[in-house]
Coordinates of C-alpha atoms in Angstrom, one line a residue:
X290 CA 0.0 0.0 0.0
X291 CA 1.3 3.6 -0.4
X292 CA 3.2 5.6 2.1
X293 CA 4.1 8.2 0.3
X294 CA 1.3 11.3 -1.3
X295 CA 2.3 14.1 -3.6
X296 CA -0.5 16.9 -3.8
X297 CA -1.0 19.1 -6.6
X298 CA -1.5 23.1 -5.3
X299 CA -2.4 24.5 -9.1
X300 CA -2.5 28.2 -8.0
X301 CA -0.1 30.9 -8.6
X302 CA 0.0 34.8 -8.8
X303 CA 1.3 34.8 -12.3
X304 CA 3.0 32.4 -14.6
X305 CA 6.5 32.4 -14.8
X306 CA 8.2 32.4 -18.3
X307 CA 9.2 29.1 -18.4
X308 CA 6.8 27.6 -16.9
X309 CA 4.9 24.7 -18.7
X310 CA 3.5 23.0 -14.9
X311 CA 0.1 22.8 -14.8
X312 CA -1.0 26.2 -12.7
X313 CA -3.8 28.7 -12.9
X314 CA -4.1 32.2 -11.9
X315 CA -7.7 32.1 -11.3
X316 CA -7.6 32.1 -7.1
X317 CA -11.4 32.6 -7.2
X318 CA -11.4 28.8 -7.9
X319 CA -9.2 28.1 -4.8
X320 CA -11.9 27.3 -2.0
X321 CA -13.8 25.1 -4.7
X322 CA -10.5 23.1 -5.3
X323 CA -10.0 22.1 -2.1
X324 CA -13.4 21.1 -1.6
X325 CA -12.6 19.0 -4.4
X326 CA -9.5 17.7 -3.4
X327 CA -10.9 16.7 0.6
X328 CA -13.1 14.4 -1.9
X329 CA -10.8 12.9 -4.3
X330 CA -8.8 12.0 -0.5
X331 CA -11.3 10.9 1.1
X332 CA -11.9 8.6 -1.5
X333 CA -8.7 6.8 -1.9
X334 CA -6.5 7.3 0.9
X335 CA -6.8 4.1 2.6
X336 CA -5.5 5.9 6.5
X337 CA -1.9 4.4 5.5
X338 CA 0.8 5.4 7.9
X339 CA 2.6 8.2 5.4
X340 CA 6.5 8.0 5.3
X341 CA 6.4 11.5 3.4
X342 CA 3.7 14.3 2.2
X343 CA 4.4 16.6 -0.4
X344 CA 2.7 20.0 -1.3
X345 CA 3.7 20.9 -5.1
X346 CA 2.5 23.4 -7.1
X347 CA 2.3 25.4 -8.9
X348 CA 2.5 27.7 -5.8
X349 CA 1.2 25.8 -2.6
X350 CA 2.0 28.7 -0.2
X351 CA -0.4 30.4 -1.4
X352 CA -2.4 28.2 1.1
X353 CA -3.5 29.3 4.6
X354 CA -2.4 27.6 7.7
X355 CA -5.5 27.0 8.2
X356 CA -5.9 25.3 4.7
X357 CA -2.6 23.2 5.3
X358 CA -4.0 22.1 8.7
X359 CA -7.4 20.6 6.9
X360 CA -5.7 18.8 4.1
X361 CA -2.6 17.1 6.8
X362 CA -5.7 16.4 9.4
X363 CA -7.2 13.9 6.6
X364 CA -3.8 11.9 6.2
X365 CA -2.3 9.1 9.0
X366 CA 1.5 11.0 10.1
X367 CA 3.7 11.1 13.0
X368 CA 7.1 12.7 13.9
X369 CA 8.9 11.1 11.6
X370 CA 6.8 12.0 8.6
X371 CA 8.5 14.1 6.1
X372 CA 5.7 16.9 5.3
X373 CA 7.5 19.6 2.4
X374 CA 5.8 23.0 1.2
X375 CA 6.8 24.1 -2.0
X376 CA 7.3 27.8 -1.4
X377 CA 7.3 31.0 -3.3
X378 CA 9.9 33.7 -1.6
X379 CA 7.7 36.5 -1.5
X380 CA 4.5 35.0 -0.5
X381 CA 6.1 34.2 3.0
X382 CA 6.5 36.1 6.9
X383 CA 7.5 34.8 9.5
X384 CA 4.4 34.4 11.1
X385 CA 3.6 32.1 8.7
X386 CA 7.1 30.3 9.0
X387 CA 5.7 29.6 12.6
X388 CA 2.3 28.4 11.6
X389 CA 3.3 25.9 9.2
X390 CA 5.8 24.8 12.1
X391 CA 2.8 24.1 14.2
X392 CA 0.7 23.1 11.4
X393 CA 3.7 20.0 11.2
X394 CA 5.3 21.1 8.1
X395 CA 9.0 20.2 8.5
X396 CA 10.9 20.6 4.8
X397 CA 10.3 24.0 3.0
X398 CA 11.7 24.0 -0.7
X399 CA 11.8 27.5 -1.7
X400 CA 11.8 28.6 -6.1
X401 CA 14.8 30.7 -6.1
X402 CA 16.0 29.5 -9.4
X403 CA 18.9 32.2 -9.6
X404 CA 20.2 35.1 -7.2
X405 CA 20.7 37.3 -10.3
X406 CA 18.3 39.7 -9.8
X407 CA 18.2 41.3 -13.6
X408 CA 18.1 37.3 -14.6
X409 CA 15.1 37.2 -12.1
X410 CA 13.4 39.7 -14.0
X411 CA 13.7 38.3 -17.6
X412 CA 12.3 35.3 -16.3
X413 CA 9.4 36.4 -14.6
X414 CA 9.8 35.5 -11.1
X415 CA 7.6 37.5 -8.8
X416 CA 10.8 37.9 -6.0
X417 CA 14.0 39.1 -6.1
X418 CA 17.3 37.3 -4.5
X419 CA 16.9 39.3 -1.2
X420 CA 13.6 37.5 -1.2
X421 CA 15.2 34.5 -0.6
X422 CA 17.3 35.3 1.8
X423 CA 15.1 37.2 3.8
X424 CA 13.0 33.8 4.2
X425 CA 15.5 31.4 4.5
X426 CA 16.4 33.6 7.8
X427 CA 12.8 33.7 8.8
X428 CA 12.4 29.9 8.3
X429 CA 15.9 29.3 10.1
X430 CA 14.3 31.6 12.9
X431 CA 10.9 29.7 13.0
X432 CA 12.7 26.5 13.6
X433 CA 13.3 24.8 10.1
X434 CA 15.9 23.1 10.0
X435 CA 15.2 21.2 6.6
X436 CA 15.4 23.3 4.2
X437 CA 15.7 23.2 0.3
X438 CA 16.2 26.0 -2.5
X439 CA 15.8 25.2 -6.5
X440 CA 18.3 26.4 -8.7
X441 CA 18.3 26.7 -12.8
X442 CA 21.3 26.7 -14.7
X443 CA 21.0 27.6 -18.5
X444 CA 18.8 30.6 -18.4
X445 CA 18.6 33.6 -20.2
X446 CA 22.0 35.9 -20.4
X447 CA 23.4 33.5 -18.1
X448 CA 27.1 33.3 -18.0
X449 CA 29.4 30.3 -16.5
X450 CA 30.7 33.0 -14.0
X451 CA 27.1 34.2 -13.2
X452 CA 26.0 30.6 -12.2
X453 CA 29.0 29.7 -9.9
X454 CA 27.7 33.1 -7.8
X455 CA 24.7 31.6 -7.8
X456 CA 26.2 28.6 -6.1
X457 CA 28.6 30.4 -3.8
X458 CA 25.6 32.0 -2.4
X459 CA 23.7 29.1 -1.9
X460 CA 26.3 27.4 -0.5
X461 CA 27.3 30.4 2.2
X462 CA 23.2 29.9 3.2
X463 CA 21.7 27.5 5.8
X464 CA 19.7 25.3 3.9
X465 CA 20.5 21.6 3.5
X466 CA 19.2 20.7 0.1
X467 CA 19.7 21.8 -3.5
X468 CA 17.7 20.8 -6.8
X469 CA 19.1 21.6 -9.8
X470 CA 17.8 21.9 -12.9
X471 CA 18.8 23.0 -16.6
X472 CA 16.4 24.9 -18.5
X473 CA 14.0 23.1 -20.5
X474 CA 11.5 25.3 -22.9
X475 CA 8.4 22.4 -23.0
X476 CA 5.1 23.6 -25.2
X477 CA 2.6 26.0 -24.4
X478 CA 5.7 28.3 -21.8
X479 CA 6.2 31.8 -22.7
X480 CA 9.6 31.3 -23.9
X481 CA 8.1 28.5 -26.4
X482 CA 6.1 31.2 -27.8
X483 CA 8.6 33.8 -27.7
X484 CA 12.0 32.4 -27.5
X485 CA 14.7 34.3 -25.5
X486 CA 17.7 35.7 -26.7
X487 CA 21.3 34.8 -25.5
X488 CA 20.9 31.3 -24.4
X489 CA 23.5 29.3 -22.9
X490 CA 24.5 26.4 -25.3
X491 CA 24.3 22.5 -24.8
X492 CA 28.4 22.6 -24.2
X493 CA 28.0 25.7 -21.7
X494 CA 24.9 24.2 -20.1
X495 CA 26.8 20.6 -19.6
X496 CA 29.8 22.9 -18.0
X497 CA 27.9 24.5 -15.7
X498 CA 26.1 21.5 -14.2
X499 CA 29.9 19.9 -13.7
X500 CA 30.7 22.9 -12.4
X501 CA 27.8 22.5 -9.9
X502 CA 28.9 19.2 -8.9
X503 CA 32.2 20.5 -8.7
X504 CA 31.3 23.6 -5.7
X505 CA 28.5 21.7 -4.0
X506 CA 30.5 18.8 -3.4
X507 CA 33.1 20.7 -1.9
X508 CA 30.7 22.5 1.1
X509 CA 29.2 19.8 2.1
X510 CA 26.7 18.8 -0.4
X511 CA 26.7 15.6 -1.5
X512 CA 25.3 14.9 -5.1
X513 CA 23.3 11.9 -4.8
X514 CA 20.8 12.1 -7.7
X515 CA 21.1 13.5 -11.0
X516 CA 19.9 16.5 -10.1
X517 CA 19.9 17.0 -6.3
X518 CA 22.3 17.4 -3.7
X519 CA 22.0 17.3 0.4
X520 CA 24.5 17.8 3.3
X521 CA 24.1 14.2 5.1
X522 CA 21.1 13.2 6.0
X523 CA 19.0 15.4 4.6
X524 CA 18.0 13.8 1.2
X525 CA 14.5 13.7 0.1
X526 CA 12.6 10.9 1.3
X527 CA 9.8 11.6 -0.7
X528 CA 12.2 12.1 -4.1
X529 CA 13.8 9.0 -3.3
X530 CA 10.3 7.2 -3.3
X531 CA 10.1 7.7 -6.7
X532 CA 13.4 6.8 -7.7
X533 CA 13.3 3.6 -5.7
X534 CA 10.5 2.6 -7.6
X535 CA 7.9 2.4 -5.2
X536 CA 4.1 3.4 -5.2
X537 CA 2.3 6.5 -3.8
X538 CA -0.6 8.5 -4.7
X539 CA -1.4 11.2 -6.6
X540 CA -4.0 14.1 -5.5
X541 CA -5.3 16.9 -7.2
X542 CA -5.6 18.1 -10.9
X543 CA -3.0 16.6 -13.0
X544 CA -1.6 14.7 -10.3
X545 CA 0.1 11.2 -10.8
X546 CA 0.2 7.8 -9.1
X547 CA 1.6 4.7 -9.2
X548 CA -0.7 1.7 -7.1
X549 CA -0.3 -2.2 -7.8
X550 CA 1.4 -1.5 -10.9
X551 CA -0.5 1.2 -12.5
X552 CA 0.3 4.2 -13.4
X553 CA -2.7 6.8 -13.8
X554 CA -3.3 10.7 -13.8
X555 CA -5.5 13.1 -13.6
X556 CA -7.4 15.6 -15.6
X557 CA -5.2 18.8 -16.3
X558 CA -8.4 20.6 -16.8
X559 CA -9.1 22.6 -13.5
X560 CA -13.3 22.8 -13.9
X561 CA -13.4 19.0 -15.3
X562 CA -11.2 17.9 -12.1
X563 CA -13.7 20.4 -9.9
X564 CA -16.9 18.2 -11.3
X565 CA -15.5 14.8 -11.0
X566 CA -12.2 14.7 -8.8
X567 CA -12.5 10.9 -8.6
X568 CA -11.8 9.9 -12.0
X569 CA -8.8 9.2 -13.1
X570 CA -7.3 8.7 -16.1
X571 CA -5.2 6.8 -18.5
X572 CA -5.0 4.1 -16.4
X573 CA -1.5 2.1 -17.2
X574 CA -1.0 -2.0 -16.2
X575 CA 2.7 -1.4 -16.5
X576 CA 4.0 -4.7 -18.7
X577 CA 6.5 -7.0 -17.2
X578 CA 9.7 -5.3 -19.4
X579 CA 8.2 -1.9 -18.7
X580 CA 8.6 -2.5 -15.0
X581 CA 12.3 -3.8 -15.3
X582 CA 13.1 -0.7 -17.6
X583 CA 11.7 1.7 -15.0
X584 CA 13.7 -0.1 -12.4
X585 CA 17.1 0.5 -14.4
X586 CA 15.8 4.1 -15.3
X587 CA 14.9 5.3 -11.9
X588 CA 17.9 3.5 -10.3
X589 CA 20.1 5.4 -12.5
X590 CA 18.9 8.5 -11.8
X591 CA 20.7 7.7 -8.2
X592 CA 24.7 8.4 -7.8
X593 CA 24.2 5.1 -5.9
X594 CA 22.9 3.7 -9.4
X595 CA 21.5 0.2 -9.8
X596 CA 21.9 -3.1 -7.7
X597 CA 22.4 -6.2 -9.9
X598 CA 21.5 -8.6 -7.6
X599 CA 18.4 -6.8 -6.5
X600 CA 17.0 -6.8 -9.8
X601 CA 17.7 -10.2 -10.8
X602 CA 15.9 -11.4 -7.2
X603 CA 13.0 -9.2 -8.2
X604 CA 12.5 -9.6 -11.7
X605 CA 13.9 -13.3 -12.0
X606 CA 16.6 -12.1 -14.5
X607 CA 20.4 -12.5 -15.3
X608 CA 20.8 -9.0 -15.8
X609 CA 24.5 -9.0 -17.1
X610 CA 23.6 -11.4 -19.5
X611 CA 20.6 -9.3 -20.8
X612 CA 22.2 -6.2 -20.7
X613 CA 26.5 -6.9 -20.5
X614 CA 26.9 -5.7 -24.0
X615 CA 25.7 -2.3 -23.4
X616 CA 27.3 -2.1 -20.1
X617 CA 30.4 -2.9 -21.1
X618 CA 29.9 -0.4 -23.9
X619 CA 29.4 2.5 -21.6
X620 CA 31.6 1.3 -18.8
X621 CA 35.1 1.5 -21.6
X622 CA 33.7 5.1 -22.1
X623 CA 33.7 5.8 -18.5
X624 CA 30.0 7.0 -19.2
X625 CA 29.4 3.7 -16.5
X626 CA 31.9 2.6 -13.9
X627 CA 30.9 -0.5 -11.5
X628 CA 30.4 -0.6 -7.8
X629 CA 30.3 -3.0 -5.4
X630 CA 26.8 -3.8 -6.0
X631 CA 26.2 -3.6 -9.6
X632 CA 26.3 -0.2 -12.2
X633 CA 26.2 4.0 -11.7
X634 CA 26.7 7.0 -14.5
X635 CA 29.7 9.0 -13.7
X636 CA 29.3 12.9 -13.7
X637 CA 29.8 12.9 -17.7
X638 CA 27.4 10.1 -18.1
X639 CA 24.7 12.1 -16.4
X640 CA 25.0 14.4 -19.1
X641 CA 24.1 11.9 -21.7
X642 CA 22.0 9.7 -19.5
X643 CA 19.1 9.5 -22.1
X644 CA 21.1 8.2 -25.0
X645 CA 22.7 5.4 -22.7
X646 CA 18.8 4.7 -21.2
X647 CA 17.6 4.3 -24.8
X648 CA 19.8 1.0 -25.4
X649 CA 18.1 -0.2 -22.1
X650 CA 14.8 -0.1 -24.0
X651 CA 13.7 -3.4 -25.5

């Protein structure tokens, strides 16, 4: 049964510019949401005891406390559940810092993206990079002490040197987590519509994100997923769910979960998911080979990569002798190297991770 529940807050102020998430500006619809989403709970959450409980958006902290407090009070937590809030900088105060502390919120991951304010700008993020200091301080002073910032490499006018202040800064903060992302323009964002000028290449892009490994790993970070880095101890439980493969649910509008092998989703279409929040959609058996290539897909997303002998025990396979050819392959181009337990990507291999997955694909 699931132990883990992602919930879909589609709400934001504006849209930012590279944005392709599915979020509304419409807050008139917000009380009518949630109303909707108490339902959609109500009728699947089985009262498991959750291990995590994420709030993504979108922009969740445009919730109430009182609002958090209604949606946690309808899940099974303790202690030692991990409950994150997606936050916006300059939606926060530190009153509300404290109220999510009582409310049981105890990992904050704050949208800072970049601490270059003119960058900020062509983007259209709502906040500037004082923002973001000004509430990691308030957050440190309300008690959090689990606290993660996203950062975006890639962007508009964005220069190698401008990217490692980005990281210096981060790094001279007190927050304990770091997810890292290079842009991506998807359909439908601003910038598909209306490209920007002056971006950063594929070679400068792949520079930067060694770069990234390069600073982070040297305060304290350690990089432990492609994308994602955390001082010891404080990696994502709830990420980690979903790149061990496990199942959890899914609530909201165009939320996804994964239950007894299928995959489903639902409705991206705010008024549609208002009217019927319990039907889901796309419902996916996931095929025997589809479930072994997930395995090797979300295992290698992990610096700790993939354990031979665990997937051969779970999927009844020799899985040197299905896949040695390709492995070796990868391993002589030191895209691969082995480990005591089976196969991981080294730093350059993360850069090309989704030609080497393709030759995992049958």
């Amino acid at each position: 049964m699931p132990q883990n529940v992602y919930i879909h807050i589609p709400f934001c102020k504006s849209k930012c510019n590279y944005c392709s998430f599915v979020s509304f500006t419409d807050l008139n619809l917000k009380s009518n949401y949630l109303y909707a989403l108490i339902k959609e709970i109500k009728w699947s959450y089985k009262n498991e005891k959750l291990k995590t409980l994420y709030f993504g958006g979108g922009t969740p902290s445009l919730l109430s406390s009182a609002e958090f407090q209604m949606l946690t009070d309808l899940f099974n937590t303790d202690k030692h559940t991990e409950i994150t809030v997606e936050i916006n900088p300059e939606t926060v105060s530190e009153k509300f810092f404290k109220e999510l502390k009582n409310v049981g919120i105890n990992r904050l991951s704050l949208g800072c993206q970049t601490f270059n304010d003119k960058i900020l700008k062509l983007i259209a993020r709502r906040h500037t990079s004082a923002d973001v200091e000004n509430s990691i301080a308030l957050a440190n002073a309300a008690g959090f002490e689990n606290i993660n910032i996203d950062l975006i490499y890639g962007l508009p006018e964005q220069t190698l040197t401008d990217f490692e202040n980005d990281l210096n800064i981060a790094t001279k903060l007190n927050i304990h987590h770091i997810s890292l992302y290079g842009l991506k323009i998807d359909n439908d964002c601003y910038f598909d519509k209306y490209p920007p000028k002056n971006l950063p290449d594929d070679d400068m892009q792949a520079e930067m994100y060694l770069k990234a490994i390069e600073i982070l790993s040297q305060n304290g970070f350690k990089h432990y997923e492609i994308s994602n880095f955390a001082k010891k101890g404080f990696e994502s439980k709830h990420n980690l769910n979903y790149w061990d493969n496990n199942t959890y649910y899914g609530f909201g509008v165009s939320a996804h979960g994964y239950e007894n092998g299928i995959r489903y989703n639902n409705t991206a279409i705010l008024k549609d998911y208002i009217k019927a929040p319990y039907k889901h959609e796309n419902h996916h058996k996931l095929t025997f080979q589809e479930q072994l290539e997930e395995e090797i897909f979300l295992g290698f997303r992990k610096t700790s990569g993939i354990n031979v002998k665990k997937i051969n025990k779970k999927f009844n396979i020799n899985f040197l002798e299905k896949y040695g050819k390709t492995l070796k392959k990868y391993v002589s181009y030191k895209y691969l190297k082995e480990t005591n337990d089976g196969f991981t990507m080294t730093d350059r291999g993360f850069l090309i991770s989704n030609i080497i997955l393709s030759e995992f694909i049958e």
